[in-house]
Amino acid sequence: MRAELSAREGRPVRWAARLPPVGHDVLTYPDAGQAPVPQPDGPADGEQLVELRPAEMGTVRRYVQVGERLRVRPADGLAERVRGAAFDRSGNRWSLFLTGEQIESVAYALYLHSVGGSVAEANRFARTCGLVFRAGRETGVLQLEHLS
């Protein structure tokens, strides 16, 4: 494999790694931004209000921006909800109406951020929304945990 990579790169390749899907996503993750879309007046059936701090919203925006390049893509409609989020200056929070699947995508975005950055955003989201991605203690496999 290294000889093949060396030939392709035109230089000696001293080591190579085969990444699992999560490893690919962690390396692909850092990017950001898009144009806003109007926010609906209230939650539709199956949606709930989620409030994010500016740092958390920045992380989710980055996740949506690079979503097409990731193995675990954002839930359908999350990009539109992120672009249409409303900011409340007095509470310093972004407000979004999200489905359960979209909330899980936000938890995954915060997990990706925690691997290479701060875990504070994922911890706060876990406390407020009750969802967190963690590697299983016995298997090491990434899984979504519902906290009570």
CSV table of C-alpha atoms in Angstrom, one decimal:
chain,number,residue,atom,x,y,z
A,1,MET,CA,0.0,0.0,0.0
A,2,ARG,CA,2.8,2.5,0.9
A,3,ALA,CA,4.6,1.7,-2.4
A,4,GLU,CA,1.4,2.5,-4.3
A,5,LEU,CA,0.9,5.7,-2.4
A,6,SER,CA,4.5,6.7,-2.9
A,7,ALA,CA,4.1,6.2,-6.7
A,8,ARG,CA,0.9,8.3,-6.6
A,9,GLU,CA,2.5,11.1,-4.5
A,10,GLY,CA,5.8,11.1,-6.3
A,11,ARG,CA,7.7,10.9,-3.0
A,12,PRO,CA,8.3,8.3,-0.4
A,13,VAL,CA,5.3,7.8,2.0
A,14,ARG,CA,6.6,6.7,5.3
A,15,TRP,CA,3.3,5.7,6.9
A,16,ALA,CA,-0.4,5.5,6.0
A,17,ALA,CA,-3.6,5.0,8.0
A,18,ARG,CA,-7.0,3.7,7.0
A,19,LEU,CA,-9.6,5.9,8.7
A,20,PRO,CA,-13.0,4.8,10.0
A,21,PRO,CA,-16.0,7.0,8.9
A,22,VAL,CA,-15.7,9.0,12.1
A,23,GLY,CA,-12.0,9.6,11.6
A,24,HIS,CA,-12.7,10.9,8.1
A,25,ASP,CA,-15.4,13.3,9.5
A,26,VAL,CA,-13.0,14.6,12.2
A,27,LEU,CA,-10.4,15.5,9.5
A,28,THR,CA,-13.0,16.9,7.0
A,29,TYR,CA,-14.9,19.0,9.6
A,30,PRO,CA,-13.2,22.5,9.8
A,31,ASP,CA,-15.2,24.9,7.4
A,32,ALA,CA,-18.1,27.4,7.8
A,33,GLY,CA,-21.1,29.6,6.8
A,34,GLN,CA,-24.0,30.3,4.3
A,35,ALA,CA,-26.9,32.8,3.6
A,36,PRO,CA,-29.9,33.0,6.0
A,37,VAL,CA,-33.3,31.5,5.3
A,38,PRO,CA,-36.4,32.9,7.1
A,39,GLN,CA,-37.2,31.3,10.5
A,40,PRO,CA,-40.8,29.9,10.9
A,41,ASP,CA,-43.0,31.5,13.6
A,42,GLY,CA,-43.2,28.4,15.7
A,43,PRO,CA,-42.4,24.7,15.8
A,44,ALA,CA,-44.2,22.4,13.5
A,45,ASP,CA,-45.4,18.9,14.6
A,46,GLY,CA,-42.4,16.8,15.8
A,47,GLU,CA,-40.2,19.9,16.3
A,48,GLN,CA,-38.9,21.5,19.4
A,49,LEU,CA,-37.1,24.7,20.3
A,50,VAL,CA,-33.3,24.4,20.7
A,51,GLU,CA,-31.3,27.3,21.9
A,52,LEU,CA,-27.6,27.4,21.1
A,53,ARG,CA,-24.8,29.7,22.3
A,54,PRO,CA,-22.8,31.5,19.6
A,55,ALA,CA,-19.9,29.1,19.9
A,56,GLU,CA,-22.3,26.1,19.5
A,57,MET,CA,-24.0,27.7,16.6
A,58,GLY,CA,-20.6,28.3,14.9
A,59,THR,CA,-19.8,24.7,15.3
A,60,VAL,CA,-23.2,23.6,13.8
A,61,ARG,CA,-22.7,26.1,10.9
A,62,ARG,CA,-19.3,24.5,10.1
A,63,TYR,CA,-20.9,21.0,10.2
A,64,VAL,CA,-23.6,22.0,7.8
A,65,GLN,CA,-21.0,23.7,5.5
A,66,VAL,CA,-18.9,20.6,5.2
A,67,GLY,CA,-21.8,18.2,5.4
A,68,GLU,CA,-21.6,16.9,1.8
A,69,ARG,CA,-18.0,15.9,2.4
A,70,LEU,CA,-18.7,14.0,5.6
A,71,ARG,CA,-19.6,10.3,6.0
A,72,VAL,CA,-22.2,11.1,8.6
A,73,ARG,CA,-24.1,13.9,6.9
A,74,PRO,CA,-26.4,16.5,8.6
A,75,ALA,CA,-30.1,15.5,8.9
A,76,ASP,CA,-32.4,16.6,6.2
A,77,GLY,CA,-33.5,20.2,6.6
A,78,LEU,CA,-30.8,21.1,9.2
A,79,ALA,CA,-29.0,23.4,6.8
A,80,GLU,CA,-32.1,25.4,6.2
A,81,ARG,CA,-32.9,25.7,9.9
A,82,VAL,CA,-29.4,26.8,10.7
A,83,ARG,CA,-29.5,29.5,8.0
A,84,GLY,CA,-32.8,30.7,9.2
A,85,ALA,CA,-32.0,30.7,13.0
A,86,ALA,CA,-33.0,33.8,15.0
A,87,PHE,CA,-30.5,35.4,17.4
A,88,ASP,CA,-31.7,36.9,20.7
A,89,ARG,CA,-29.2,39.5,21.8
A,90,SER,CA,-30.6,39.7,25.4
A,91,GLY,CA,-30.2,36.0,26.0
A,92,ASN,CA,-27.1,35.6,23.7
A,93,ARG,CA,-28.7,32.5,22.1
A,94,TRP,CA,-29.6,31.3,18.6
A,95,SER,CA,-33.1,29.8,18.4
A,96,LEU,CA,-34.0,26.9,16.1
A,97,PHE,CA,-37.0,24.7,15.7
A,98,LEU,CA,-35.6,21.2,15.1
A,99,THR,CA,-36.8,17.6,14.7
A,100,GLY,CA,-35.3,14.8,16.8
A,101,GLU,CA,-33.1,13.7,13.9
A,102,GLN,CA,-31.8,17.3,13.5
A,103,ILE,CA,-31.1,17.5,17.2
A,104,GLU,CA,-29.0,14.3,16.9
A,105,SER,CA,-27.1,15.9,14.1
A,106,VAL,CA,-26.3,18.9,16.3
A,107,ALA,CA,-25.0,16.5,19.0
A,108,TYR,CA,-22.8,14.9,16.4
A,109,ALA,CA,-21.5,18.2,15.2
A,110,LEU,CA,-20.6,19.1,18.8
A,111,TYR,CA,-18.9,15.7,19.2
A,112,LEU,CA,-16.7,16.4,16.1
A,113,HIS,CA,-15.8,19.8,17.6
A,114,SER,CA,-14.9,18.2,20.9
A,115,VAL,CA,-12.5,15.8,19.3
A,116,GLY,CA,-10.3,18.6,18.0
A,117,GLY,CA,-11.4,21.6,20.1
A,118,SER,CA,-13.4,22.3,23.2
A,119,VAL,CA,-15.7,19.8,24.9
A,120,ALA,CA,-17.6,22.5,26.7
A,121,GLU,CA,-20.2,23.0,23.9
A,122,ALA,CA,-21.0,19.3,23.7
A,123,ASN,CA,-21.3,19.1,27.5
A,124,ARG,CA,-23.7,22.0,27.7
A,125,PHE,CA,-25.8,20.6,24.9
A,126,ALA,CA,-25.9,17.2,26.7
A,127,ARG,CA,-27.1,18.9,29.8
A,128,THR,CA,-29.8,21.0,28.1
A,129,CYS,CA,-31.0,18.5,25.4
A,130,GLY,CA,-30.0,15.2,26.9
A,131,LEU,CA,-28.0,13.9,23.9
A,132,VAL,CA,-24.3,13.2,23.6
A,133,PHE,CA,-22.1,11.1,21.3
A,134,ARG,CA,-19.6,9.0,23.2
A,135,ALA,CA,-17.3,6.0,22.4
A,136,GLY,CA,-18.7,2.9,24.1
A,137,ARG,CA,-16.7,1.9,27.2
A,138,GLU,CA,-16.3,-1.7,26.1
A,139,THR,CA,-16.4,-1.5,22.3
A,140,GLY,CA,-15.0,1.9,21.6
A,141,VAL,CA,-17.7,2.4,19.0
A,142,LEU,CA,-19.2,5.8,18.7
A,143,GLN,CA,-22.8,5.9,19.9
A,144,LEU,CA,-25.6,8.3,20.7
A,145,GLU,CA,-26.5,8.3,24.4
A,146,HIS,CA,-29.9,9.7,25.6
A,147,LEU,CA,-29.3,11.1,29.1
A,148,SER,CA,-32.1,11.2,31.6
